[in-house]
Short mmCIF file of C-alpha atoms in Angstrom, two decimals:
data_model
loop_
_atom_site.label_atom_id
_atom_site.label_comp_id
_atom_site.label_asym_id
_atom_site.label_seq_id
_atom_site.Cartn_x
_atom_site.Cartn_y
_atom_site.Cartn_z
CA UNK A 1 -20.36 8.09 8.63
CA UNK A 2 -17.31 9.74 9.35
CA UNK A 3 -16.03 12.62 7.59
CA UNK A 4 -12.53 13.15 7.16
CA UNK A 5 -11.12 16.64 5.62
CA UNK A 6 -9.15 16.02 2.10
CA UNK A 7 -8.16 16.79 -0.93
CA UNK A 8 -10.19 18.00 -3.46
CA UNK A 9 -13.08 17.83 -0.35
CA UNK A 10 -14.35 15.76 2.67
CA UNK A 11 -14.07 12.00 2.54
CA UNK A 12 -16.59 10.38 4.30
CA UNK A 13 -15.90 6.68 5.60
CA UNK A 14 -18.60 4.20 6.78
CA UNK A 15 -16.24 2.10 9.51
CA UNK A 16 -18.36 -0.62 9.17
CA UNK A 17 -17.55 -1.06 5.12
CA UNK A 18 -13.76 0.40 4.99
CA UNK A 19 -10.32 -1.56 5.34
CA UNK A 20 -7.18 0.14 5.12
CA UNK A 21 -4.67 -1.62 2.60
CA UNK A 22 -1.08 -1.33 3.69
CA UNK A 23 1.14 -2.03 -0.08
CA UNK A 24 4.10 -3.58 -0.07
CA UNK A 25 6.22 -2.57 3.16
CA UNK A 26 8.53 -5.41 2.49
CA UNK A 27 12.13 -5.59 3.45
CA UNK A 28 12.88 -6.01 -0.56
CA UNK A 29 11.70 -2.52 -0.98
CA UNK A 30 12.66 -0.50 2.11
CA UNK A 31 16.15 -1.98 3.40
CA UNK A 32 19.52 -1.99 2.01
CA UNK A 33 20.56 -5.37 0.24
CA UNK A 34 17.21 -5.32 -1.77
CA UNK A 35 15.33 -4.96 -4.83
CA UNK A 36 14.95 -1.29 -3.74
CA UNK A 37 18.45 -1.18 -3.35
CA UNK A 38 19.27 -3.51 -6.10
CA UNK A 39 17.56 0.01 -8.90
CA UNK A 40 19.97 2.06 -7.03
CA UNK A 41 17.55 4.05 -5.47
CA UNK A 42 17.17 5.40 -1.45
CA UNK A 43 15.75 3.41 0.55
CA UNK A 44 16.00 5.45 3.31
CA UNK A 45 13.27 7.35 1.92
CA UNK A 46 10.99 4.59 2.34
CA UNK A 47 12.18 3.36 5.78
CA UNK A 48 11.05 6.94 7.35
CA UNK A 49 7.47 6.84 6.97
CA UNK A 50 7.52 3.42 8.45
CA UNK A 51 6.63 4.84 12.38
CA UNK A 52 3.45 6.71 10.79
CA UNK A 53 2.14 3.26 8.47
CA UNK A 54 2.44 1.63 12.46
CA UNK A 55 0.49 4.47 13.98
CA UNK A 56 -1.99 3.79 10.68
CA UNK A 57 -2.12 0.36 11.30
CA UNK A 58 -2.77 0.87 14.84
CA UNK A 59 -5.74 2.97 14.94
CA UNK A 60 -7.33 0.66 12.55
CA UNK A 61 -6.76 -2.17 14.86
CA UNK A 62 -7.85 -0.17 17.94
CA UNK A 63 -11.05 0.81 16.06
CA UNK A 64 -11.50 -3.00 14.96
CA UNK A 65 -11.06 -2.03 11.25
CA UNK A 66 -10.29 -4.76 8.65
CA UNK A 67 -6.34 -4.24 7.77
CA UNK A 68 -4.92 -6.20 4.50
CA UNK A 69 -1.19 -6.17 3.79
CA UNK A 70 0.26 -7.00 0.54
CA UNK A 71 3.29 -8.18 -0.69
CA UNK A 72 4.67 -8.11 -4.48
CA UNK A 73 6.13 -11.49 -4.82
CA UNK A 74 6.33 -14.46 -7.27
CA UNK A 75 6.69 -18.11 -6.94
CA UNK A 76 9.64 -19.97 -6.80
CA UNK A 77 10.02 -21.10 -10.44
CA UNK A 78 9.00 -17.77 -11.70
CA UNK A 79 6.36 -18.68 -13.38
CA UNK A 80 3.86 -15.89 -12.73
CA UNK A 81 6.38 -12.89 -13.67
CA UNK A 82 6.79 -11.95 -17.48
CA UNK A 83 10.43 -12.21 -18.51
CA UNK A 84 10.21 -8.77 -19.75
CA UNK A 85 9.48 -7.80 -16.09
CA UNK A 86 12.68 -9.44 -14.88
CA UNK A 87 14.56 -7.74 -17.44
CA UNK A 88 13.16 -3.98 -17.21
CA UNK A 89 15.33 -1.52 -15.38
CA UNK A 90 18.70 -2.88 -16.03
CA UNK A 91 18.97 -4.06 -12.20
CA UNK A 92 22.44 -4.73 -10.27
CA UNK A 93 20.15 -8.15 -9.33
CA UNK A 94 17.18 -9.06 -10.80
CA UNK A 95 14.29 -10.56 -9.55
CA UNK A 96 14.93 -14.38 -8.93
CA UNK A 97 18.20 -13.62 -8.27
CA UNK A 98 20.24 -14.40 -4.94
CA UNK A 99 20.77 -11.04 -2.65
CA UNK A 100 21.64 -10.41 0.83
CA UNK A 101 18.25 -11.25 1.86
CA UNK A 102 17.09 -14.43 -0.29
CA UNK A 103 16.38 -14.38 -3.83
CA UNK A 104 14.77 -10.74 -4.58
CA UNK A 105 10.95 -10.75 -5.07
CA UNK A 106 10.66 -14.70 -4.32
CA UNK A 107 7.69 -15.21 -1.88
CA UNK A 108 8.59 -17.01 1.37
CA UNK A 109 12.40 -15.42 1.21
CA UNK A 110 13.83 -13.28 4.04
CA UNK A 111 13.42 -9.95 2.03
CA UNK A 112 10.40 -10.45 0.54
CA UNK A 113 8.42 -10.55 4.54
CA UNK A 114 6.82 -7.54 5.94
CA UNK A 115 8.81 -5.06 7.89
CA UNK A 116 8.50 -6.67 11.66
CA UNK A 117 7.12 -3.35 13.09
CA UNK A 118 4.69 -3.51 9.85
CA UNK A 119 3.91 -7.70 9.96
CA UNK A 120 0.54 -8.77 10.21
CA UNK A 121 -1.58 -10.34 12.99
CA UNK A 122 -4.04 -12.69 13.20
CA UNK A 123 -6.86 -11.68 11.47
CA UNK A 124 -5.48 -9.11 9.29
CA UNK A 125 -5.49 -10.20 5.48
CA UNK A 126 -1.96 -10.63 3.73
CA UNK A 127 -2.06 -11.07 0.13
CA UNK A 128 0.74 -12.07 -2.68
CA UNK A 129 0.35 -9.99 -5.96
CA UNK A 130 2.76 -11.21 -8.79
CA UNK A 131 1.59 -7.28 -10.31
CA UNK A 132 2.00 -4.09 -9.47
CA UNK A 133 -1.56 -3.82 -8.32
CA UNK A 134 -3.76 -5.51 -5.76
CA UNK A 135 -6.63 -6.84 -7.73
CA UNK A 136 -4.11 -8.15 -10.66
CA UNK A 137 -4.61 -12.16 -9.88
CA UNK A 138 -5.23 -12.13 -5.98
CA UNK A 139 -8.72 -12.96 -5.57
CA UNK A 140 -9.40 -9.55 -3.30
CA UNK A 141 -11.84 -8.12 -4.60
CA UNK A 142 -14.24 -11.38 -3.71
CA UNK A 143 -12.92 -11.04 -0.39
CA UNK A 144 -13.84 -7.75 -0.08
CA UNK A 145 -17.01 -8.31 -2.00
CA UNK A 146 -17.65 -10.67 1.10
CA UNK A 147 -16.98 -8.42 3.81
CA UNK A 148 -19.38 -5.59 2.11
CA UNK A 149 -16.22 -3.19 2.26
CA UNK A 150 -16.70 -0.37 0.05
CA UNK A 151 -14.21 2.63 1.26
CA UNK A 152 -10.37 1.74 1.04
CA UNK A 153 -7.60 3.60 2.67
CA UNK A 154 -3.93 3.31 1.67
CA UNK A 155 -0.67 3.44 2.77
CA UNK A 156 2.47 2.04 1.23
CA UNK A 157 5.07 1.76 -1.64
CA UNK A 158 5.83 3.34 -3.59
CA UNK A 159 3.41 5.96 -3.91
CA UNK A 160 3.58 6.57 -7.70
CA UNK A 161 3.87 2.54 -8.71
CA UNK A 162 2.16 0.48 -6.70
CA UNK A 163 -0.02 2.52 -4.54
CA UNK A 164 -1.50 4.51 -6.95
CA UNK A 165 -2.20 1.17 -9.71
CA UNK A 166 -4.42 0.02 -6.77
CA UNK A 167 -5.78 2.96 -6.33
CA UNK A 168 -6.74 3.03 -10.15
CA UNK A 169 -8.17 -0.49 -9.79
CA UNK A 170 -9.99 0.53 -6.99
CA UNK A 171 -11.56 3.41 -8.12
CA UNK A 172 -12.42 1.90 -11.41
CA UNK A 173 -14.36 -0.91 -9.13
CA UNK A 174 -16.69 1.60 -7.54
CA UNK A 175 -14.23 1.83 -4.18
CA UNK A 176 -14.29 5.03 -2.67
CA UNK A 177 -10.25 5.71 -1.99
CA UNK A 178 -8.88 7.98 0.58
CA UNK A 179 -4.32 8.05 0.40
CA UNK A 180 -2.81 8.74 4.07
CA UNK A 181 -0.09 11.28 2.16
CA UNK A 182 2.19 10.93 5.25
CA UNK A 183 1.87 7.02 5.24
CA UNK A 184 3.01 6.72 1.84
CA UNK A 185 6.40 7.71 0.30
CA UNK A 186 8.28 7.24 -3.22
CA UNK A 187 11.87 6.90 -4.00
CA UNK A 188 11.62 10.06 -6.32
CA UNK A 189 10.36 12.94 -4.12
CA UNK A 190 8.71 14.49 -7.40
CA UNK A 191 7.10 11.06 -8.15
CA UNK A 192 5.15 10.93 -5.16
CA UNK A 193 3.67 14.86 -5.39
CA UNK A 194 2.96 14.28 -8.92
CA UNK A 195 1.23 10.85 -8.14
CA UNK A 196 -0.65 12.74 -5.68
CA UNK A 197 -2.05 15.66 -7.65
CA UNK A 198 -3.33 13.12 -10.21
CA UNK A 199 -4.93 11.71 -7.63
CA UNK A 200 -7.22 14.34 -6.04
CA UNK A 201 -7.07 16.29 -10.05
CA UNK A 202 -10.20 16.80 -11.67
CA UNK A 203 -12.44 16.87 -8.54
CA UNK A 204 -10.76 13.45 -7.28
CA UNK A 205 -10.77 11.30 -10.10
CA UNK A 206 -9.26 8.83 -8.79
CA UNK A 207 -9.63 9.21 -5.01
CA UNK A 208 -9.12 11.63 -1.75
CA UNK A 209 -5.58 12.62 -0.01
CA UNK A 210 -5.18 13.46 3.43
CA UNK A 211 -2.96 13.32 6.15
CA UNK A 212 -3.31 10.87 9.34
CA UNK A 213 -3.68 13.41 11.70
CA UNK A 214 -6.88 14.52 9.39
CA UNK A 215 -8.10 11.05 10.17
CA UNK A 216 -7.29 10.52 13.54
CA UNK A 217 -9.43 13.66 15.02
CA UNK A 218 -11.80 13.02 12.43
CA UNK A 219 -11.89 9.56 14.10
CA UNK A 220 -12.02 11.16 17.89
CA UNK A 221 -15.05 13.93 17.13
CA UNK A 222 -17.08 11.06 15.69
CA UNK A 223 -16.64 9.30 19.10
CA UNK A 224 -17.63 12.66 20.49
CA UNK A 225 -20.82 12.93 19.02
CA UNK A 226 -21.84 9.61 19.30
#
């Protein structure tokens, strides 16, 4: 086990049974011209924690850790997204719509990939979810069921929406849940800290916080006293 120092206390990690999840780093979110864009909101926010989600991503791959990606996307026709979901947020473009990269939300358009410094390689697990969390009609949680992973670490947007709605379905599936803080960003700077203290409230009631460099030397002394 590896112990890693958080919020509320120490998370401890079998490597063997944890994947990190990596939610919805998708052009539609972080650059201009996309959904993201579409609310109004700044992106720009989102685009700077991208070089610390690659170092995430990284050490899991050095390490040999099981990575998933997801992406929030819906097929062509629409038929897997609510209409009252299309129509919430009174959007510039809505989702289905044409913008500057393919038709917002659409899976298999331009804006709806994985940042390039962020995309997937073989091996890694990528995942469509038409919801705003990752167990919502996916099928992961058989895959993971599979792989006999049982600790979860996430990274991804936006903190307060997506990230934390997986880390609620997590949690409420017995997954022990540990948040990079650093790797994870909203478009509402008070979103994200307030996501975050409901988080680790209550003695972690939903799951751990910590920064990567917490996790990276945890990572190194564990090599040390192997």
């Amino acid at each position: 086990m590896i112990s890693v120092p958080a919020r509320p206390y120490p998370y401890s990690l079998d490597p063997a049974r944890t994947a990190l999840v990596v939610i919805d780093m998708q052009r539609d979110f972080i650059e201009k011209g996309g959904f993201g864009d579409s609310l109004g909101n700044d992106v720009a926010r989102l685009e700077a924690i991208v070089p610390t989600v690659a170092a995430l991503i990284d050490l899991f791959r050095r390490e040999g850790w099981l990575v998933i990606h997801t992406r929030e996307a819906h097929k062509p026709d629409l038929s897997d997204c609510p209409p009252a979901k299309i129509r919430r947020g009174n959007p510039s473009l809505k989702i289905g719509e044409a913008g500057a990269m393919g038709r917002l939300l659409i899976s298999g358009e331009p804006g709806n990939a994985i940042l390039p410094a962020l995309a997937p390689i073989a091996g890694e697990i990528a995942i469509d979810k038409p919801g705003k969390g990752m167990f919502y009609a996916t099928g992961i949680e058989a895959v993971l069921e599979e792989r006999g992973i049982t600790h979860l670490v996430f990274a991804g947007v936006t903190t307060e929406v997506c990230v934390q709605t997986s880390m609620r379905e997590a949690n409420d599936r017995g997954y022990e849940c540990l948040l990079i803080e650093d790797a994870t960003e909203s478009y509402f700077a008070n979103f994200k800290q307030g996501a975050i203290e409901m988080i680790v409230a209550q003695g972690g009631i939903v799951g751990w916080v910590a920064p990567l460099a917490a996790l990276k030397t945890a990572v190194a002394q564990a090599k040390v006293e192997a």
